[in-house]
Short mmCIF file of C-alpha atoms in Angstrom, two decimals:
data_model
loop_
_atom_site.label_atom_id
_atom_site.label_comp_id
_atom_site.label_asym_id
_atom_site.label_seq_id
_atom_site.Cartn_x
_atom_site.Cartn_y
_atom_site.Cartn_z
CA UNK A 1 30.30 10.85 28.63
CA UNK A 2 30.83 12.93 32.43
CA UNK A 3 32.99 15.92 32.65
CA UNK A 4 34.30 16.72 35.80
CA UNK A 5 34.18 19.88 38.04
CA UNK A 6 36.67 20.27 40.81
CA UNK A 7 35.22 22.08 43.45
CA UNK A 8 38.09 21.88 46.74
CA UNK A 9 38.19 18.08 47.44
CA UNK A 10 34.56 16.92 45.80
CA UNK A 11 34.95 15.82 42.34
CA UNK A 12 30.86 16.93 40.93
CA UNK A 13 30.17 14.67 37.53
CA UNK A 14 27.99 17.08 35.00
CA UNK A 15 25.54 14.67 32.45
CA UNK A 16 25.61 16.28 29.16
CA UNK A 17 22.12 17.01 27.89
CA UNK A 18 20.00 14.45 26.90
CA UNK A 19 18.28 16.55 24.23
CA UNK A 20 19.05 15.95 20.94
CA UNK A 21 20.30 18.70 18.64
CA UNK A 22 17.95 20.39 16.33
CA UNK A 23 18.72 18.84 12.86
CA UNK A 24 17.83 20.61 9.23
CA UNK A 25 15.98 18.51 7.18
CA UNK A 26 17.72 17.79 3.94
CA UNK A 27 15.58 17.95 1.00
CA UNK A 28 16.37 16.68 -2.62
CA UNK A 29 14.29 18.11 -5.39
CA UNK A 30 13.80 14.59 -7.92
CA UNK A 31 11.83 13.86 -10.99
CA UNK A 32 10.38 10.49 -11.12
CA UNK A 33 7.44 8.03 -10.81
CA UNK A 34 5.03 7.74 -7.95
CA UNK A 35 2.40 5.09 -7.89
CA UNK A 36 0.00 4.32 -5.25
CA UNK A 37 -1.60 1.14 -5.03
CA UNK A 38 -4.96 0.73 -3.51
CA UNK A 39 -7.22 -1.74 -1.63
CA UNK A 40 -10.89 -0.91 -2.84
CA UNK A 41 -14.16 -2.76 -1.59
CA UNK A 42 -13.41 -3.58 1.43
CA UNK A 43 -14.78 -0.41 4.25
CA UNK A 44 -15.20 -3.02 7.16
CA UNK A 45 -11.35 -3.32 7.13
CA UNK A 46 -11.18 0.14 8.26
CA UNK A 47 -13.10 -0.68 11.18
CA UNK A 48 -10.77 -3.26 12.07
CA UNK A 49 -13.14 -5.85 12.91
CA UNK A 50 -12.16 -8.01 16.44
CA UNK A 51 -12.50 -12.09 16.35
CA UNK A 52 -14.34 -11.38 19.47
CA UNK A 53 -17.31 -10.39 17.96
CA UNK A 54 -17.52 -13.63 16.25
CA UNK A 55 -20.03 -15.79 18.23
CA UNK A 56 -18.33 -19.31 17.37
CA UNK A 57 -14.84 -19.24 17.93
CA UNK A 58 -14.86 -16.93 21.39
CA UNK A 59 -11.98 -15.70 23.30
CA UNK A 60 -9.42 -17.98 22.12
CA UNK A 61 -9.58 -15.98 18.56
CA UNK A 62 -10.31 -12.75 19.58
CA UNK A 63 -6.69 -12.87 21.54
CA UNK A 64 -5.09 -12.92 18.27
CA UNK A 65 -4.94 -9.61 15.59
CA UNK A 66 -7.95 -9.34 13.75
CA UNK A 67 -8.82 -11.24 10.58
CA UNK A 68 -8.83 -7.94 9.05
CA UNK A 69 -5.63 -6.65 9.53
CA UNK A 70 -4.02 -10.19 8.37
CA UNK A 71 -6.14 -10.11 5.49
CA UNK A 72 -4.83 -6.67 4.46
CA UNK A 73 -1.42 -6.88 5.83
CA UNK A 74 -0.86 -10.37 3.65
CA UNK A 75 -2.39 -8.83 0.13
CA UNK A 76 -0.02 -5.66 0.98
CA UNK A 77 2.93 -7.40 1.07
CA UNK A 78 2.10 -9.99 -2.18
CA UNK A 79 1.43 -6.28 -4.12
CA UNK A 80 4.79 -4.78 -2.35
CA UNK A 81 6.75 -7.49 -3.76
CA UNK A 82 5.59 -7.36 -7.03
CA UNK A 83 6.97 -3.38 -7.40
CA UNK A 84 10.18 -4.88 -5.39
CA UNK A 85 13.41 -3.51 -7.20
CA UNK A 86 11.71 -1.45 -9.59
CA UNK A 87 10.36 0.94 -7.31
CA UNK A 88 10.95 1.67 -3.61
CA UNK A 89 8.08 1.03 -0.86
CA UNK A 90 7.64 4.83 0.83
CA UNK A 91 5.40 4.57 3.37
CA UNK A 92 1.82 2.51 3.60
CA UNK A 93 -1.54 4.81 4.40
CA UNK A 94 -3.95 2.16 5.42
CA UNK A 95 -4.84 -0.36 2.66
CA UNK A 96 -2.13 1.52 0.18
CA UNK A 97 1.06 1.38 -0.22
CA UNK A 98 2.67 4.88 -1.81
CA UNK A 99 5.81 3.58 -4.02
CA UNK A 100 8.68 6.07 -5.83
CA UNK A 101 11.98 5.61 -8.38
CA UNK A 102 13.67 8.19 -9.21
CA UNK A 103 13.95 8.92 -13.36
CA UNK A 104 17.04 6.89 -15.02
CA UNK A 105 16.83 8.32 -18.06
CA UNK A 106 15.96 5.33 -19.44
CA UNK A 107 13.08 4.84 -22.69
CA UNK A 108 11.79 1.45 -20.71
CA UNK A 109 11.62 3.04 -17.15
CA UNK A 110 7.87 3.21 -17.80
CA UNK A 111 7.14 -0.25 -19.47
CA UNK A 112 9.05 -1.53 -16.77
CA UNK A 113 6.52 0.12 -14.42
CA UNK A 114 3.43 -1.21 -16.71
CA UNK A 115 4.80 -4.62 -16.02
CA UNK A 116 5.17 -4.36 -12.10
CA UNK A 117 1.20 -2.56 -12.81
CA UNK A 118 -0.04 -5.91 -13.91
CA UNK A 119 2.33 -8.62 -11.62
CA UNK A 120 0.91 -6.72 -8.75
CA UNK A 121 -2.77 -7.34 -10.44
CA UNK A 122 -2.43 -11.00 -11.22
CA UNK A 123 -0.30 -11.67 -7.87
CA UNK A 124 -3.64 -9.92 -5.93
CA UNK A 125 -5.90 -11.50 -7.74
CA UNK A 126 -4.05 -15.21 -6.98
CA UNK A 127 -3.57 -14.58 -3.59
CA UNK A 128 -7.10 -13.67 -3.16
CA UNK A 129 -7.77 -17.07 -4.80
CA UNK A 130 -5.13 -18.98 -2.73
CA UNK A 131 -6.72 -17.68 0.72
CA UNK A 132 -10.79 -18.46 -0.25
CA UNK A 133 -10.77 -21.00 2.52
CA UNK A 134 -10.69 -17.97 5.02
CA UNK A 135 -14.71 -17.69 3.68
CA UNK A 136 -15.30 -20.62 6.41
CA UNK A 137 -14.95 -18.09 8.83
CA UNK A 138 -18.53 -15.98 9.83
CA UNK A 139 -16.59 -12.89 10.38
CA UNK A 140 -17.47 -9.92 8.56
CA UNK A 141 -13.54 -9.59 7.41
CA UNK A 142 -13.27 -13.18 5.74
CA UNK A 143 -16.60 -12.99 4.44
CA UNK A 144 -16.49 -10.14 2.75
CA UNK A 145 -12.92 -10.62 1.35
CA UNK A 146 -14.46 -11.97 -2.08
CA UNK A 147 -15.00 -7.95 -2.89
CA UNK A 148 -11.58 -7.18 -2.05
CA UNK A 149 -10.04 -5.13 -5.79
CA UNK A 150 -6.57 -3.43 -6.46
CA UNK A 151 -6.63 -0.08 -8.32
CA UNK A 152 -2.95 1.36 -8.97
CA UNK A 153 -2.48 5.26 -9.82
CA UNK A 154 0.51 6.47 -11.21
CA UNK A 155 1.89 10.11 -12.21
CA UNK A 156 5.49 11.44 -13.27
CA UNK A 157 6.52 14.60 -12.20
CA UNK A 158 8.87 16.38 -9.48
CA UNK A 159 8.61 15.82 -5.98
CA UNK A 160 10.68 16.60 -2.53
CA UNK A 161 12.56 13.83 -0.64
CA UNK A 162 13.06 15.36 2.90
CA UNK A 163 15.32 13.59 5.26
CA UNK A 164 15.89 13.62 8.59
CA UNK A 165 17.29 10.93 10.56
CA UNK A 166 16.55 7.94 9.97
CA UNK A 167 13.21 9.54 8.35
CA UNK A 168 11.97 9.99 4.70
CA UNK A 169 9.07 11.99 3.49
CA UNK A 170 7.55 12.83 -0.12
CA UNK A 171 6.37 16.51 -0.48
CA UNK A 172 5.56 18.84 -3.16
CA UNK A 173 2.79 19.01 -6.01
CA UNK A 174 2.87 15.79 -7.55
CA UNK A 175 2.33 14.23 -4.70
CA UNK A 176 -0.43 16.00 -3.72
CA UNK A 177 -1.95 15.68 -7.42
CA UNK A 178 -1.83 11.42 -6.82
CA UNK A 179 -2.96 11.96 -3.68
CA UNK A 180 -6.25 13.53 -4.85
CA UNK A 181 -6.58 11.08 -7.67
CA UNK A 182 -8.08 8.62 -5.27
CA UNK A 183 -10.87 10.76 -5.07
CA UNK A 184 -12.45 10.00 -7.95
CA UNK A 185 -15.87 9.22 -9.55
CA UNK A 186 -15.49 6.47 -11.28
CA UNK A 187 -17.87 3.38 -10.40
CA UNK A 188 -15.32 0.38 -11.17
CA UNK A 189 -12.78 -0.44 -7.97
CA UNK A 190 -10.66 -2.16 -9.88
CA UNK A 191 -8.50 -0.11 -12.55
CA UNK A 192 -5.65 2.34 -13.50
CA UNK A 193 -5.67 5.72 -13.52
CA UNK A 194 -2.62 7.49 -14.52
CA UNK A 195 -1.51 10.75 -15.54
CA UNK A 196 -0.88 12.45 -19.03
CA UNK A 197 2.70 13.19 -18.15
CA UNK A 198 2.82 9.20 -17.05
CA UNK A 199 1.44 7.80 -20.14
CA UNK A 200 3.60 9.82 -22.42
CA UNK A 201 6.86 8.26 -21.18
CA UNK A 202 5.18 5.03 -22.27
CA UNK A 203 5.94 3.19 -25.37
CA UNK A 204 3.58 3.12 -28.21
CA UNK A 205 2.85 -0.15 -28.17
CA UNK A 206 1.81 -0.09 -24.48
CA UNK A 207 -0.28 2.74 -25.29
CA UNK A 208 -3.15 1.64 -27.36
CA UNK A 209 -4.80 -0.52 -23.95
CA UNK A 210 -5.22 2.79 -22.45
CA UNK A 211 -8.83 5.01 -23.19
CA UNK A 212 -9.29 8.41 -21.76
CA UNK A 213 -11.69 10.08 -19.77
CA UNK A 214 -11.82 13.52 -17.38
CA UNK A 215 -12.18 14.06 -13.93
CA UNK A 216 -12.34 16.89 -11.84
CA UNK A 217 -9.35 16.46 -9.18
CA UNK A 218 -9.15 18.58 -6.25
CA UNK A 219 -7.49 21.70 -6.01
CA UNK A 220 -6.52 20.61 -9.88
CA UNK A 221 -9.85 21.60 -12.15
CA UNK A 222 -10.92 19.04 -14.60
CA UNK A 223 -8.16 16.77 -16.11
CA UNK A 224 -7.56 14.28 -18.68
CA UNK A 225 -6.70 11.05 -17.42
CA UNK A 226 -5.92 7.90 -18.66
CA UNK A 227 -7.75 4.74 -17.69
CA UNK A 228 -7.84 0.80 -17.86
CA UNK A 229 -10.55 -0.66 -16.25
CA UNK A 230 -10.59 -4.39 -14.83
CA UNK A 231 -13.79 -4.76 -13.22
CA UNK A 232 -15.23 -8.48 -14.33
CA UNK A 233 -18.55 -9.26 -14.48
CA UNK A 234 -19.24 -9.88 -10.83
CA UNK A 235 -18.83 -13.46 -10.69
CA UNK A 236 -17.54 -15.18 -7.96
CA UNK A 237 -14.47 -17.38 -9.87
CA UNK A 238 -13.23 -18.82 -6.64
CA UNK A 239 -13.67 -22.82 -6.30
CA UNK A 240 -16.49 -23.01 -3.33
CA UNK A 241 -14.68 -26.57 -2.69
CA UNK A 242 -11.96 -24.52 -0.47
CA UNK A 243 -14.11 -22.36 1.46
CA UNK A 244 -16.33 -24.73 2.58
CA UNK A 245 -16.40 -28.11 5.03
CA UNK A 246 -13.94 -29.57 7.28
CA UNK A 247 -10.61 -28.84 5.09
CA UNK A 248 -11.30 -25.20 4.79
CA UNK A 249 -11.85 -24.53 8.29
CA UNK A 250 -8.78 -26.64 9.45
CA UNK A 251 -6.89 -24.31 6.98
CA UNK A 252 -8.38 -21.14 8.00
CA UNK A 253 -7.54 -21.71 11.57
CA UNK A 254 -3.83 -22.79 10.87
CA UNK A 255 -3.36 -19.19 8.42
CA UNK A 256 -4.83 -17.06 10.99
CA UNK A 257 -2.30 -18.65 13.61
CA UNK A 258 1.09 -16.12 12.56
CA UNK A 259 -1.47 -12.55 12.93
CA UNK A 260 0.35 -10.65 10.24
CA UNK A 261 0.51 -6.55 10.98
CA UNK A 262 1.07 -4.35 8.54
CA UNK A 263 3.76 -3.10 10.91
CA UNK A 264 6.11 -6.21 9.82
CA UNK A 265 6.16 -4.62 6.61
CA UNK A 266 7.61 -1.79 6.78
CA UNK A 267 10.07 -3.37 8.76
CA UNK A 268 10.70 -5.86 5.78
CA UNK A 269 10.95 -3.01 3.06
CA UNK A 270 12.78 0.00 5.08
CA UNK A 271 12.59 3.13 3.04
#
């Protein structure tokens, strides 16, 4: 809106400022769950390898987002929809997603977790299956997507939810604890890792899949930790029917056609 000034006969229209006030953050102290979920084995996707570098499909390609970030962007949001309605998507740090619920006070709030645990495993490991056509692609992405694991971390504790705006942001110890559990030793890339505090909120029968073992955690000391670990044996289980001839390249070049970002998903699951 203009105010006015009347200054004689000329009328002088003032523009309120276009800076925006300074706003507090709110912040809500919560205890709850917070699980990370984490792409392992796949380093070139960091990189964010360009189509252009591949020597047989040329410009055309390379105009498109890489096969990297598709790749990542698609397994992100099949693992995203497996937590969906049991815990809430708050932000994604490059190939992990950082998920949160808040503690209802229920005895199953756990097991509940567990179960979105292992639909996100299964649901990775089936996509990963559905999309081994993309291996008739030379790229260094689609080639090494075969190595591509999910590890999931999860702690309970007490954590900060500042606001501001239309702006939400995890703070405090515990999140800084999972944080630093990703910084592990441990030589499989495809397991869980949670906390004691975690595993006692789970049931007894739940319980007895889980072994422990100790690991020194950043700014933490040496902890006990609990730990499933996945890995196979290293075989390749994918049918080398679909990533190979005529059919598998006609349906790699038809998935690559949409060129997911991981941006879309955020935008799908706003926090």
């Amino acid at each position: 809106a203009f105010s006015y000034l009347e200054l004689g006969t000329i009328s002088v229209s003032v523009m309120p400022s276009l800076q925006q006030p300074y706003e507090r953050p709110m912040t809500m102290k919560q205890a709850g769950y917070l699980i990370i979920a984490d792409i392992s084995g796949y380093t070139q996707f960091i990189k964010i390898h360009n189509m252009r570098k591949a020597p047989i499909f040329g410009e055309k390609m390379g105009k498109r987002e890489s096969h990297a970030e598709h790749i990542i962007t698609e397994l992100l949001e099949t693992v995203i929809d497996s937590f969906d309605g049991t815990l809430i998507l708050n932000k994604l740090e490059g190939d992990a997603a950082f998920f949160f619920a808040v503690e209802d006070g229920s005895a199953q709030q756990a097991d509940k977790i567990l179960e979105c645990m292992d639909a996100a495993m299964r649901a990775f490991s089936q996509k990963l299956a559905d999309i081994v056509f993309i291996q008739s692609c030379p790229c260094d992405p689609c080639q090494q997507s075969k190595n591509l694991k999910l590890k999931i971390f999860a702690h309970k504790g007490t954590y900060e939810i500042k606001k501001i705006r239309q702006f939400e942001e995890l703070a405090g110890e515990s999140v800084i604890l999972i944080m630093d559990h990703k910084k592990n030793t441990l030589p499989s890339r495809e397991y869980w890792l949670a906390t004691e505090s975690f595993f006692a909120t789970v049931s007894d029968t739940e319980k007895f899949q889980f072994g422990t073992i100790r690991q020194k955690v950043d700014d933490f000391g040496t902890v006990n930790l609990k730990y499933i670990n996945f890995a196979s044996d290293g075989t390749d289980s994918q049918s080398n029917g679909q990533k190979s001839g005529m059919f598998g390249l006609i349906k790699m070049l038809t998935y690559f056609k949409s060129g997911k970002v991981r941006t879309s998903l955020t935008d799908r699951h706003p926090e």
